[in-house]
mmCIF file of C-alpha atoms and ligand atoms in Angstrom:
data_model
loop_
_atom_site.group_PDB
_atom_site.id
_atom_site.type_symbol
_atom_site.label_atom_id
_atom_site.label_comp_id
_atom_site.label_asym_id
_atom_site.label_seq_id
_atom_site.Cartn_x
_atom_site.Cartn_y
_atom_site.Cartn_z
ATOM 1 C CA MET I 3 49.095 124.066 135.457
ATOM 2 C CA ASN I 4 52.212 123.972 133.334
ATOM 3 C CA LYS I 5 54.027 127.251 133.861
ATOM 4 C CA THR I 6 55.438 127.435 130.359
ATOM 5 C CA SER I 7 52.792 125.463 128.416
ATOM 6 C CA LYS I 8 55.700 124.280 126.345
ATOM 7 C CA GLN I 9 56.126 120.728 125.105
ATOM 8 C CA LYS I 10 58.838 118.266 126.016
ATOM 9 C CA GLY I 11 60.935 116.783 123.233
ATOM 10 C CA LEU I 12 62.827 113.523 122.934
ATOM 11 C CA PHE I 13 65.645 114.043 120.451
ATOM 12 C CA LEU I 14 67.014 110.831 119.010
ATOM 13 C CA ASP I 15 70.094 110.317 116.932
ATOM 14 C CA ARG I 16 69.497 107.727 114.206
ATOM 15 C CA ASP I 17 72.528 105.564 113.308
ATOM 16 C CA GLY I 18 73.900 103.761 116.339
ATOM 17 C CA THR I 19 70.932 104.847 118.448
ATOM 18 C CA ILE I 20 67.691 103.871 116.704
ATOM 19 C CA ASN I 21 69.364 101.425 114.338
ATOM 20 C CA VAL I 22 72.501 99.355 114.696
ATOM 21 C CA GLU I 23 75.583 101.244 113.400
ATOM 22 C CA LYS I 24 76.763 99.822 110.080
ATOM 23 C CA ASN I 25 78.382 102.899 108.478
ATOM 24 C CA TYR I 26 76.355 104.962 106.007
ATOM 25 C CA VAL I 27 73.158 102.945 106.105
ATOM 26 C CA TYR I 28 70.783 103.885 103.299
ATOM 27 C CA LYS I 29 69.220 100.566 102.287
ATOM 28 C CA ILE I 30 66.191 99.142 104.052
ATOM 29 C CA GLU I 31 67.826 95.721 104.254
ATOM 30 C CA ASP I 32 70.728 97.207 106.242
ATOM 31 C CA PHE I 33 68.495 99.064 108.686
ATOM 32 C CA GLN I 34 68.261 96.992 111.851
ATOM 33 C CA PHE I 35 66.346 98.463 114.784
ATOM 34 C CA GLN I 36 68.293 98.443 118.032
ATOM 35 C CA PRO I 37 66.824 95.878 120.427
ATOM 36 C CA GLY I 38 64.614 97.630 122.977
ATOM 37 C CA ILE I 39 64.423 100.933 121.128
ATOM 38 C CA PHE I 40 60.642 100.782 120.562
ATOM 39 C CA GLU I 41 60.018 100.157 124.263
ATOM 40 C CA LEU I 42 62.316 103.014 125.248
ATOM 41 C CA ILE I 43 60.613 105.491 122.910
ATOM 42 C CA LYS I 44 57.152 104.341 124.028
ATOM 43 C CA GLN I 45 58.019 105.217 127.628
ATOM 44 C CA TYR I 46 58.743 108.799 126.590
ATOM 45 C CA GLN I 47 55.711 108.958 124.350
ATOM 46 C CA ALA I 48 53.529 107.821 127.269
ATOM 47 C CA ASP I 49 55.046 110.702 129.243
ATOM 48 C CA ASN I 50 53.869 113.153 126.547
ATOM 49 C CA PHE I 51 57.209 113.808 124.887
ATOM 50 C CA LEU I 52 57.179 114.745 121.200
ATOM 51 C CA ILE I 53 59.645 112.514 119.380
ATOM 52 C CA PHE I 54 62.212 113.949 116.961
ATOM 53 C CA ILE I 55 65.047 112.391 115.011
ATOM 54 C CA VAL I 56 68.140 114.528 114.419
ATOM 55 C CA THR I 57 70.672 112.832 112.184
ATOM 56 C CA ASN I 58 73.933 113.740 110.447
ATOM 57 C CA GLN I 59 73.837 112.305 106.925
ATOM 58 C CA SER I 60 77.181 113.267 105.413
ATOM 59 C CA GLY I 61 76.839 110.217 103.166
ATOM 60 C CA ILE I 62 74.741 112.547 100.991
ATOM 61 C CA ALA I 63 77.576 115.110 100.693
ATOM 62 C CA ARG I 64 80.011 112.255 100.095
ATOM 63 C CA LYS I 65 77.714 110.948 97.335
ATOM 64 C CA PHE I 66 77.490 107.501 98.908
ATOM 65 C CA TYR I 67 73.722 107.854 98.497
ATOM 66 C CA THR I 68 71.221 110.519 97.488
ATOM 67 C CA GLU I 69 68.706 112.559 99.406
ATOM 68 C CA ARG I 70 66.050 110.482 97.657
ATOM 69 C CA ASP I 71 67.602 107.271 99.049
ATOM 70 C CA PHE I 72 67.475 108.862 102.480
ATOM 71 C CA ASP I 73 63.809 109.853 101.988
ATOM 72 C CA ILE I 74 62.815 106.340 100.915
ATOM 73 C CA LEU I 75 64.499 104.799 103.961
ATOM 74 C CA THR I 76 62.933 107.458 106.208
ATOM 75 C CA SER I 77 59.424 106.715 104.903
ATOM 76 C CA TRP I 78 59.927 103.020 105.557
ATOM 77 C CA MET I 79 61.312 103.697 109.045
ATOM 78 C CA LEU I 80 58.394 105.990 109.930
ATOM 79 C CA ASP I 81 55.972 103.331 108.752
ATOM 80 C CA ARG I 82 57.639 100.771 111.020
ATOM 81 C CA PHE I 83 57.360 103.197 113.938
ATOM 82 C CA ARG I 84 53.696 103.819 113.132
ATOM 83 C CA LYS I 85 53.028 100.075 113.205
ATOM 84 C CA GLU I 86 54.577 100.037 116.688
ATOM 85 C CA GLY I 87 52.250 102.837 117.744
ATOM 86 C CA ILE I 88 55.050 105.402 117.794
ATOM 87 C CA LYS I 89 54.546 108.814 116.255
ATOM 88 C CA ILE I 90 57.712 110.590 115.143
ATOM 89 C CA THR I 91 56.853 114.281 114.992
ATOM 90 C CA LYS I 92 59.644 115.223 112.595
ATOM 91 C CA VAL I 93 62.925 113.986 111.150
ATOM 92 C CA TYR I 94 65.699 116.565 110.755
ATOM 93 C CA PHE I 95 68.818 115.690 108.816
ATOM 94 C CA CYS I 96 72.071 117.395 107.890
ATOM 95 C CA PRO I 97 73.275 116.362 104.422
ATOM 96 C CA HIS I 98 76.470 118.400 104.681
ATOM 97 C CA LEU I 99 80.167 117.855 105.228
ATOM 98 C CA PRO I 100 82.366 120.880 106.033
ATOM 99 C CA GLU I 101 85.123 119.799 103.615
ATOM 100 C CA ILE I 102 82.585 119.751 100.771
ATOM 101 C CA ASN I 103 79.879 122.252 101.692
ATOM 102 C CA GLY I 104 81.684 124.535 104.122
ATOM 103 C CA GLU I 105 80.482 125.004 107.679
ATOM 104 C CA CYS I 106 76.773 124.606 108.339
ATOM 105 C CA ASN I 107 74.813 125.116 111.538
ATOM 106 C CA CYS I 108 73.033 121.769 111.404
ATOM 107 C CA ARG I 109 75.791 119.162 111.535
ATOM 108 C CA LYS I 110 76.091 117.896 115.112
ATOM 109 C CA PRO I 111 77.769 118.975 117.419
ATOM 110 C CA SER I 112 76.173 122.178 116.118
ATOM 111 C CA PRO I 113 72.683 122.572 117.584
ATOM 112 C CA GLY I 114 70.901 123.792 114.410
ATOM 113 C CA MET I 115 68.528 120.863 113.912
ATOM 114 C CA ILE I 116 67.505 120.792 117.574
ATOM 115 C CA ILE I 117 67.005 124.545 117.698
ATOM 116 C CA ARG I 118 64.764 124.386 114.624
ATOM 117 C CA ALA I 119 62.577 121.781 116.348
ATOM 118 C CA ILE I 120 62.481 123.840 119.553
ATOM 119 C CA GLU I 121 61.239 126.837 117.578
ATOM 120 C CA GLN I 122 58.836 125.005 115.257
ATOM 121 C CA PHE I 123 57.150 122.959 117.990
ATOM 122 C CA ASN I 124 57.383 125.265 121.024
ATOM 123 C CA ILE I 125 59.650 122.894 122.932
ATOM 124 C CA SER I 126 61.127 123.590 126.355
ATOM 125 C CA PRO I 127 64.816 122.644 125.950
ATOM 126 C CA VAL I 128 65.475 122.241 129.660
ATOM 127 C CA ASN I 129 62.617 119.750 130.043
ATOM 128 C CA SER I 130 63.753 117.792 126.992
ATOM 129 C CA VAL I 131 65.975 114.763 126.544
ATOM 130 C CA LEU I 132 68.501 113.778 123.891
ATOM 131 C CA ILE I 133 69.744 110.241 123.314
ATOM 132 C CA GLY I 134 72.730 109.532 121.085
ATOM 133 C CA ASP I 135 75.707 107.234 120.702
ATOM 134 C CA LYS I 136 78.489 109.763 120.071
ATOM 135 C CA LYS I 137 80.070 112.682 121.854
ATOM 136 C CA ARG I 138 78.908 115.011 119.092
ATOM 137 C CA ASP I 139 75.271 114.093 119.827
ATOM 138 C CA ILE I 140 75.700 114.901 123.497
ATOM 139 C CA LEU I 141 77.447 118.172 122.635
ATOM 140 C CA ALA I 142 74.701 119.148 120.189
ATOM 141 C CA GLY I 143 72.150 118.632 122.948
ATOM 142 C CA LYS I 144 74.172 120.681 125.394
ATOM 143 C CA ASN I 145 74.699 123.399 122.794
ATOM 144 C CA ALA I 146 70.919 123.580 122.324
ATOM 145 C CA GLY I 147 70.303 123.769 126.082
ATOM 146 C CA ILE I 148 68.683 120.324 126.323
ATOM 147 C CA GLY I 149 68.244 119.325 129.972
ATOM 148 C CA LYS I 150 69.317 115.681 129.797
ATOM 149 C CA ASN I 151 71.769 114.275 127.260
ATOM 150 C CA LEU I 152 72.182 110.525 127.451
ATOM 151 C CA TYR I 153 74.297 107.867 125.772
ATOM 152 C CA ILE I 154 72.249 104.960 124.411
ATOM 153 C CA GLN I 155 75.097 102.633 125.474
ATOM 154 C CA ASN I 156 74.548 103.568 129.129
ATOM 155 C CA LEU I 157 70.791 103.023 128.853
ATOM 156 C CA LEU I 158 71.425 99.599 127.333
ATOM 157 C CA GLU I 159 73.953 98.693 130.038
ATOM 158 C CA GLU I 160 71.678 99.831 132.825
ATOM 159 C CA GLY I 161 68.991 97.610 131.357
ATOM 160 C CA ILE I 162 66.526 100.454 131.462
ATOM 161 C CA PHE I 163 64.723 98.865 128.548
HETATM 162 MG MG1 LIG P 23 74.963 107.942 115.796
HETATM 163 ZN ZN1 LIG P 24 74.328 120.766 107.824
#
């Protein structure tokens, strides 16, 4: 019997983690899934993790693209995941930039997006995992109390998937 009856979450950064980093990706044709990422996520899904994406999207604040562009790309991405048999429970994004919008609590390394997921989906932070490609991802996970915070680069190097 699970003591807490809480769920485990896998928190994934998007750019540089799920898809290859190309700076402010918002077009489908520029969105290239990282080799091995489906297999990696499927391992967690098989272990009953709920899958979340937590992504800084300051390109919206910078007016490089709109929230609608982001939504269109997100719908396409979720469809691709679905075709792979992967269910993404929710995508959280921060459209802000401090210089433009002032401080927010969602832009990583702040833990706002992760904390929202923890509350909305009854997630146990300590039993959860975050995977990102930048220090600010790892810090956001730590700031939210996530148990394991991993660099995608290390997973790739270790040949885990
Ligand atoms: Mg990233
Ligand atoms: Zn924000």
